[in-house]
């Protein structure tokens, strides 16, 4: 069987299983999630053994330390996977929720019912815990999943798949509700993203390169999480101390996350008041600052920012700083350079807060809060499969609801259209 | 300037105008819509003159009578366009609506704000009234629009565009908020659907061929309305008289619409009771019936349905009829042959109604109501730009809300993440 035939078979099986999982009740789905968590804990030795094969192969192939760290499973991470599954079991089930049911003048009742998308293809890189995580979110939202992990985590992913299948069978749900693609051939990805008859949406999780490649070639809708070039704007009517704390937190609370501030915009009139203290704090923390000309007249020992800096997602202790005349210029800069992920204004002026919230076109827009809050758990979604920087279907952190849609339902009593 | 340069310029202008239209207040948008309606009424002679040029060219090119009829503007249709604009002005503005604002344990407030999608490209065929209609829906929902009508309606569309620009200017909104592509070169469509930097979503309105072509080539998300192969299933626990009335209405109230029933499924146990009377009604109305074997044992004078019939969108006085054992078989047939548009069960059994509503995966699912109700006006959307048979973003009739999205908004008071 070649790759195309294999992926077609995977697709057909997913489509068939999607009908069963779509109508499965919450109890069955939760039982499956709990059984998967139990299996993961019970099969810890097998998971560690499979993982050690991946780690060994990775070392032989010369993977760097960061990649090997992402690849590694240990007792704590296995416990974390099981805990994540139980948390998702505890979330409310979005499927079947009926909203806005009203009588129309014709006498029919019209409302919307929340329904699964069908089959979700997830393409991801080295972290094996994504296998359990993504499977759980798809299951709970009533979708069948086709998971394609990185080849470097092959054995770990298959071992986790065994736990998932055990849990599904215990709960009386079809094994094929979650399939982990059983080949490391790259052509499998090409097939997966070109089967609109079997796959309803693709969620790629990984680097910008992977996501851009997939988006360019996909014949199926893609929920993209491209990258995070996030901005904080300190308005001249900001509270000086709050502004310094929030801007510092947005950059330094964690460097490698997509909701970390990458560029700080400061209103001209407050720059001389906030930048010296902020500059000293960043310096002490080891953050490299790159400034515009005006910034460098205040922070005289920092390097000049280049044009590339305004578009950079550093994911590192580096920050670019630009002084702008007023909020309009800040918004203009954001619309030109932001990736549409998260932006925050720091101001005590309610009019400006209102305008910033309305006019900035990003998936999360904030007032007096650190961009680091842009996250499914902080927002109360309970779990997240990614953060969408797309504009259609879903924006921002994507939880269970983002993996569903709404269909119309109509109830009459023999009503005909006149 | 070649087509690519021209379309790039159109795209850039739309992107710039989209910022202004996104933050425009409801009063300004409604003033523009009313002013466009006034201009359309005031320029009736010019519209009729431009339209007569299109009609003449169409007759020379040998367009058939149905196409010429769709192309024609007359006093009544011009009044209808103006009336449609005023109706859209009277609808509530979806933009800026804030939902689900709650305090999170961290102290931040998180909610969702409804926002425009940005720039919408609409590709449509001969009816010139779509130009006014689509422009109005995009404007009201805070989007900039790029409209590409059929070449056969070129002069009519440009005359309507002049009215739209006059109205926009009167209301102080940028002309470029609505641009009607000013070339009949087919390459313009290819450019329009491949500019993700300037266009956020494409809505094609036209035949299945056009929509499939656009979906295959688009580099931009597409809200598709493919076709309607709609089913009515008469359950053995249906009320005989209601069932006959509803099934008759679903086929005959109008033949050429996408929500018209194309296949009737009948439970074995009720077939002999309902089919003779229904068959006689259809025969009297001039509807050609094509039946499965079992159907032809009851309706002995009808032709046999072929495999193609079960997938056909007739848009004509033709109906295929199949007898099934029970609801499960009906759902199975629907999942195999439906286009995902609209299906209706006729039954008095609440358990079956509940299961049909939940399990059938179409954009509208109905109980004891004619499929002809699947329509933006009947559902109370006030207006509709199409009916989505897609599964992501929006399903079923697409009104103003379908042309918007939701972003997260966060309000803190100096909150940092710990």
mmCIF file of C-alpha atoms in Angstrom, chain B residues 74-229:
data_model
loop_
_atom_site.group_PDB
_atom_site.id
_atom_site.type_symbol
_atom_site.label_atom_id
_atom_site.label_comp_id
_atom_site.label_asym_id
_atom_site.label_seq_id
_atom_site.Cartn_x
_atom_site.Cartn_y
_atom_site.Cartn_z
ATOM 1 C CA UNK B 74 -36.360 47.708 -14.698
ATOM 2 C CA UNK B 75 -38.268 50.184 -12.537
ATOM 3 C CA UNK B 76 -39.377 47.485 -10.135
ATOM 4 C CA UNK B 77 -35.913 45.996 -9.714
ATOM 5 C CA UNK B 78 -34.333 49.405 -9.213
ATOM 6 C CA UNK B 79 -36.927 50.187 -6.543
ATOM 7 C CA UNK B 80 -36.122 46.782 -5.006
ATOM 8 C CA UNK B 81 -32.408 47.608 -4.796
ATOM 9 C CA UNK B 82 -33.126 50.900 -3.041
ATOM 10 C CA UNK B 83 -35.550 49.192 -0.689
ATOM 11 C CA UNK B 84 -32.952 46.491 0.112
ATOM 12 C CA UNK B 85 -30.403 49.169 1.030
ATOM 13 C CA UNK B 86 -32.862 50.873 3.381
ATOM 14 C CA UNK B 87 -33.688 47.543 5.012
ATOM 15 C CA UNK B 88 -30.010 46.900 5.694
ATOM 16 C CA UNK B 89 -29.656 50.425 7.119
ATOM 17 C CA UNK B 90 -32.469 49.557 9.542
ATOM 18 C CA UNK B 91 -30.785 46.380 10.848
ATOM 19 C CA UNK B 92 -28.851 46.453 14.132
ATOM 20 C CA UNK B 93 -25.103 47.024 13.722
ATOM 21 C CA UNK B 94 -23.164 43.896 14.740
ATOM 22 C CA UNK B 95 -19.798 45.671 15.049
ATOM 23 C CA UNK B 96 -18.440 46.364 18.514
ATOM 24 C CA UNK B 97 -20.907 44.146 20.365
ATOM 25 C CA UNK B 98 -19.189 42.874 23.518
ATOM 26 C CA UNK B 99 -20.155 39.431 24.840
ATOM 27 C CA UNK B 100 -19.272 37.163 27.752
ATOM 28 C CA UNK B 101 -17.252 39.765 29.688
ATOM 29 C CA UNK B 102 -16.213 38.099 32.927
ATOM 30 C CA UNK B 103 -13.662 38.545 35.696
ATOM 31 C CA UNK B 104 -11.001 35.855 35.755
ATOM 32 C CA UNK B 105 -9.291 34.607 38.942
ATOM 33 C CA UNK B 106 -6.229 36.732 38.062
ATOM 34 C CA UNK B 107 -8.387 39.865 38.242
ATOM 35 C CA UNK B 108 -8.406 40.668 34.534
ATOM 36 C CA UNK B 109 -11.717 41.011 32.719
ATOM 37 C CA UNK B 110 -11.964 38.968 29.518
ATOM 38 C CA UNK B 111 -14.650 39.181 26.840
ATOM 39 C CA UNK B 112 -15.207 39.071 23.115
ATOM 40 C CA UNK B 113 -15.824 41.985 20.781
ATOM 41 C CA UNK B 114 -17.459 41.510 17.402
ATOM 42 C CA UNK B 115 -15.271 42.944 14.655
ATOM 43 C CA UNK B 116 -15.354 43.198 10.863
ATOM 44 C CA UNK B 117 -13.331 40.668 8.863
ATOM 45 C CA UNK B 118 -11.530 43.463 6.981
ATOM 46 C CA UNK B 119 -11.682 43.230 3.196
ATOM 47 C CA UNK B 120 -14.225 40.971 1.499
ATOM 48 C CA UNK B 121 -13.935 40.006 -2.158
ATOM 49 C CA UNK B 122 -17.209 39.072 -3.821
ATOM 50 C CA UNK B 123 -17.287 37.355 -7.188
ATOM 51 C CA UNK B 124 -20.676 37.019 -8.792
ATOM 52 C CA UNK B 125 -22.499 36.451 -12.022
ATOM 53 C CA UNK B 126 -25.040 38.308 -14.063
ATOM 54 C CA UNK B 127 -27.549 39.880 -11.628
ATOM 55 C CA UNK B 128 -26.532 43.552 -11.282
ATOM 56 C CA UNK B 129 -28.574 44.029 -8.097
ATOM 57 C CA UNK B 130 -25.934 41.936 -6.276
ATOM 58 C CA UNK B 131 -23.627 44.938 -6.630
ATOM 59 C CA UNK B 132 -25.826 47.078 -4.387
ATOM 60 C CA UNK B 133 -26.787 44.218 -2.117
ATOM 61 C CA UNK B 134 -23.277 42.907 -1.445
ATOM 62 C CA UNK B 135 -21.866 46.412 -1.029
ATOM 63 C CA UNK B 136 -24.538 47.183 1.572
ATOM 64 C CA UNK B 137 -23.923 44.033 3.622
ATOM 65 C CA UNK B 138 -20.152 44.597 3.640
ATOM 66 C CA UNK B 139 -20.526 48.273 4.556
ATOM 67 C CA UNK B 140 -22.971 47.658 7.375
ATOM 68 C CA UNK B 141 -20.711 44.958 8.837
ATOM 69 C CA UNK B 142 -17.747 47.366 8.751
ATOM 70 C CA UNK B 143 -15.894 45.687 5.900
ATOM 71 C CA UNK B 144 -14.380 47.096 2.759
ATOM 72 C CA UNK B 145 -15.575 45.312 -0.379
ATOM 73 C CA UNK B 146 -14.019 44.481 -3.702
ATOM 74 C CA UNK B 147 -16.781 43.462 -6.099
ATOM 75 C CA UNK B 148 -16.204 41.552 -9.300
ATOM 76 C CA UNK B 149 -19.390 41.110 -11.278
ATOM 77 C CA UNK B 150 -19.889 39.280 -14.535
ATOM 78 C CA UNK B 151 -18.591 40.914 -17.707
ATOM 79 C CA UNK B 152 -22.082 40.777 -19.224
ATOM 80 C CA UNK B 153 -23.281 43.281 -16.567
ATOM 81 C CA UNK B 154 -20.284 45.590 -16.901
ATOM 82 C CA UNK B 155 -22.064 48.862 -17.631
ATOM 83 C CA UNK B 156 -24.893 48.249 -15.165
ATOM 84 C CA UNK B 157 -22.402 47.463 -12.396
ATOM 85 C CA UNK B 158 -20.340 50.583 -13.068
ATOM 86 C CA UNK B 159 -23.493 52.721 -13.021
ATOM 87 C CA UNK B 160 -24.465 51.221 -9.656
ATOM 88 C CA UNK B 161 -20.889 51.770 -8.443
ATOM 89 C CA UNK B 162 -21.261 55.473 -9.245
ATOM 90 C CA UNK B 163 -24.329 55.615 -6.960
ATOM 91 C CA UNK B 164 -22.433 53.757 -4.199
ATOM 92 C CA UNK B 165 -19.520 56.191 -4.385
ATOM 93 C CA UNK B 166 -21.855 59.159 -4.315
ATOM 94 C CA UNK B 167 -23.501 57.800 -1.175
ATOM 95 C CA UNK B 168 -20.210 57.035 0.551
ATOM 96 C CA UNK B 169 -18.913 60.516 -0.122
ATOM 97 C CA UNK B 170 -22.113 62.137 1.127
ATOM 98 C CA UNK B 171 -21.681 60.253 4.411
ATOM 99 C CA UNK B 172 -18.000 61.216 4.699
ATOM 100 C CA UNK B 173 -16.780 57.642 4.217
ATOM 101 C CA UNK B 174 -13.952 56.701 1.838
ATOM 102 C CA UNK B 175 -14.971 55.866 -1.754
ATOM 103 C CA UNK B 176 -12.597 52.905 -1.690
ATOM 104 C CA UNK B 177 -14.691 51.187 0.958
ATOM 105 C CA UNK B 178 -16.513 49.704 -2.031
ATOM 106 C CA UNK B 179 -14.623 49.155 -5.268
ATOM 107 C CA UNK B 180 -16.176 47.578 -8.327
ATOM 108 C CA UNK B 181 -13.412 46.012 -10.415
ATOM 109 C CA UNK B 182 -13.160 48.023 -13.592
ATOM 110 C CA UNK B 183 -12.031 45.413 -16.058
ATOM 111 C CA UNK B 184 -13.686 42.434 -17.667
ATOM 112 C CA UNK B 185 -10.345 40.609 -17.920
ATOM 113 C CA UNK B 186 -10.712 37.189 -16.325
ATOM 114 C CA UNK B 187 -7.202 37.425 -14.893
ATOM 115 C CA UNK B 188 -8.585 39.936 -12.362
ATOM 116 C CA UNK B 189 -10.370 37.094 -10.550
ATOM 117 C CA UNK B 190 -7.147 35.090 -10.369
ATOM 118 C CA UNK B 191 -5.397 38.063 -8.751
ATOM 119 C CA UNK B 192 -8.266 38.834 -6.358
ATOM 120 C CA UNK B 193 -8.246 35.343 -4.853
ATOM 121 C CA UNK B 194 -4.467 35.295 -4.415
ATOM 122 C CA UNK B 195 -3.853 38.469 -2.375
ATOM 123 C CA UNK B 196 -4.035 37.327 1.271
ATOM 124 C CA UNK B 197 -2.250 40.523 2.267
ATOM 125 C CA UNK B 198 -5.194 42.608 1.059
ATOM 126 C CA UNK B 199 -8.228 40.308 1.026
ATOM 127 C CA UNK B 200 -9.479 38.475 4.137
ATOM 128 C CA UNK B 201 -12.220 36.336 2.648
ATOM 129 C CA UNK B 202 -13.801 35.583 -0.719
ATOM 130 C CA UNK B 203 -17.534 35.042 -1.157
ATOM 131 C CA UNK B 204 -18.306 33.586 -4.577
ATOM 132 C CA UNK B 205 -21.914 33.760 -5.712
ATOM 133 C CA UNK B 206 -22.755 31.766 -8.772
ATOM 134 C CA UNK B 207 -22.860 28.307 -10.265
ATOM 135 C CA UNK B 208 -21.171 25.267 -8.791
ATOM 136 C CA UNK B 209 -18.498 25.363 -11.490
ATOM 137 C CA UNK B 210 -17.452 28.927 -10.649
ATOM 138 C CA UNK B 211 -17.331 28.179 -6.943
ATOM 139 C CA UNK B 212 -15.330 24.971 -7.326
ATOM 140 C CA UNK B 213 -12.826 26.728 -9.580
ATOM 141 C CA UNK B 214 -12.393 29.576 -7.119
ATOM 142 C CA UNK B 215 -12.080 27.247 -4.116
ATOM 143 C CA UNK B 216 -9.416 25.184 -5.862
ATOM 144 C CA UNK B 217 -7.255 28.195 -6.740
ATOM 145 C CA UNK B 218 -7.859 30.555 -3.819
ATOM 146 C CA UNK B 219 -5.025 31.531 -1.499
ATOM 147 C CA UNK B 220 -7.604 33.296 0.701
ATOM 148 C CA UNK B 221 -10.384 31.681 2.789
ATOM 149 C CA UNK B 222 -13.586 31.161 0.826
ATOM 150 C CA UNK B 223 -17.135 31.114 2.206
ATOM 151 C CA UNK B 224 -18.672 28.613 -0.166
ATOM 152 C CA UNK B 225 -22.229 28.011 -1.173
ATOM 153 C CA UNK B 226 -21.825 24.956 -3.310
ATOM 154 C CA UNK B 227 -25.263 23.582 -4.078
ATOM 155 C CA UNK B 228 -28.384 22.231 -2.485
ATOM 156 C CA UNK B 229 -29.275 18.552 -2.681
#
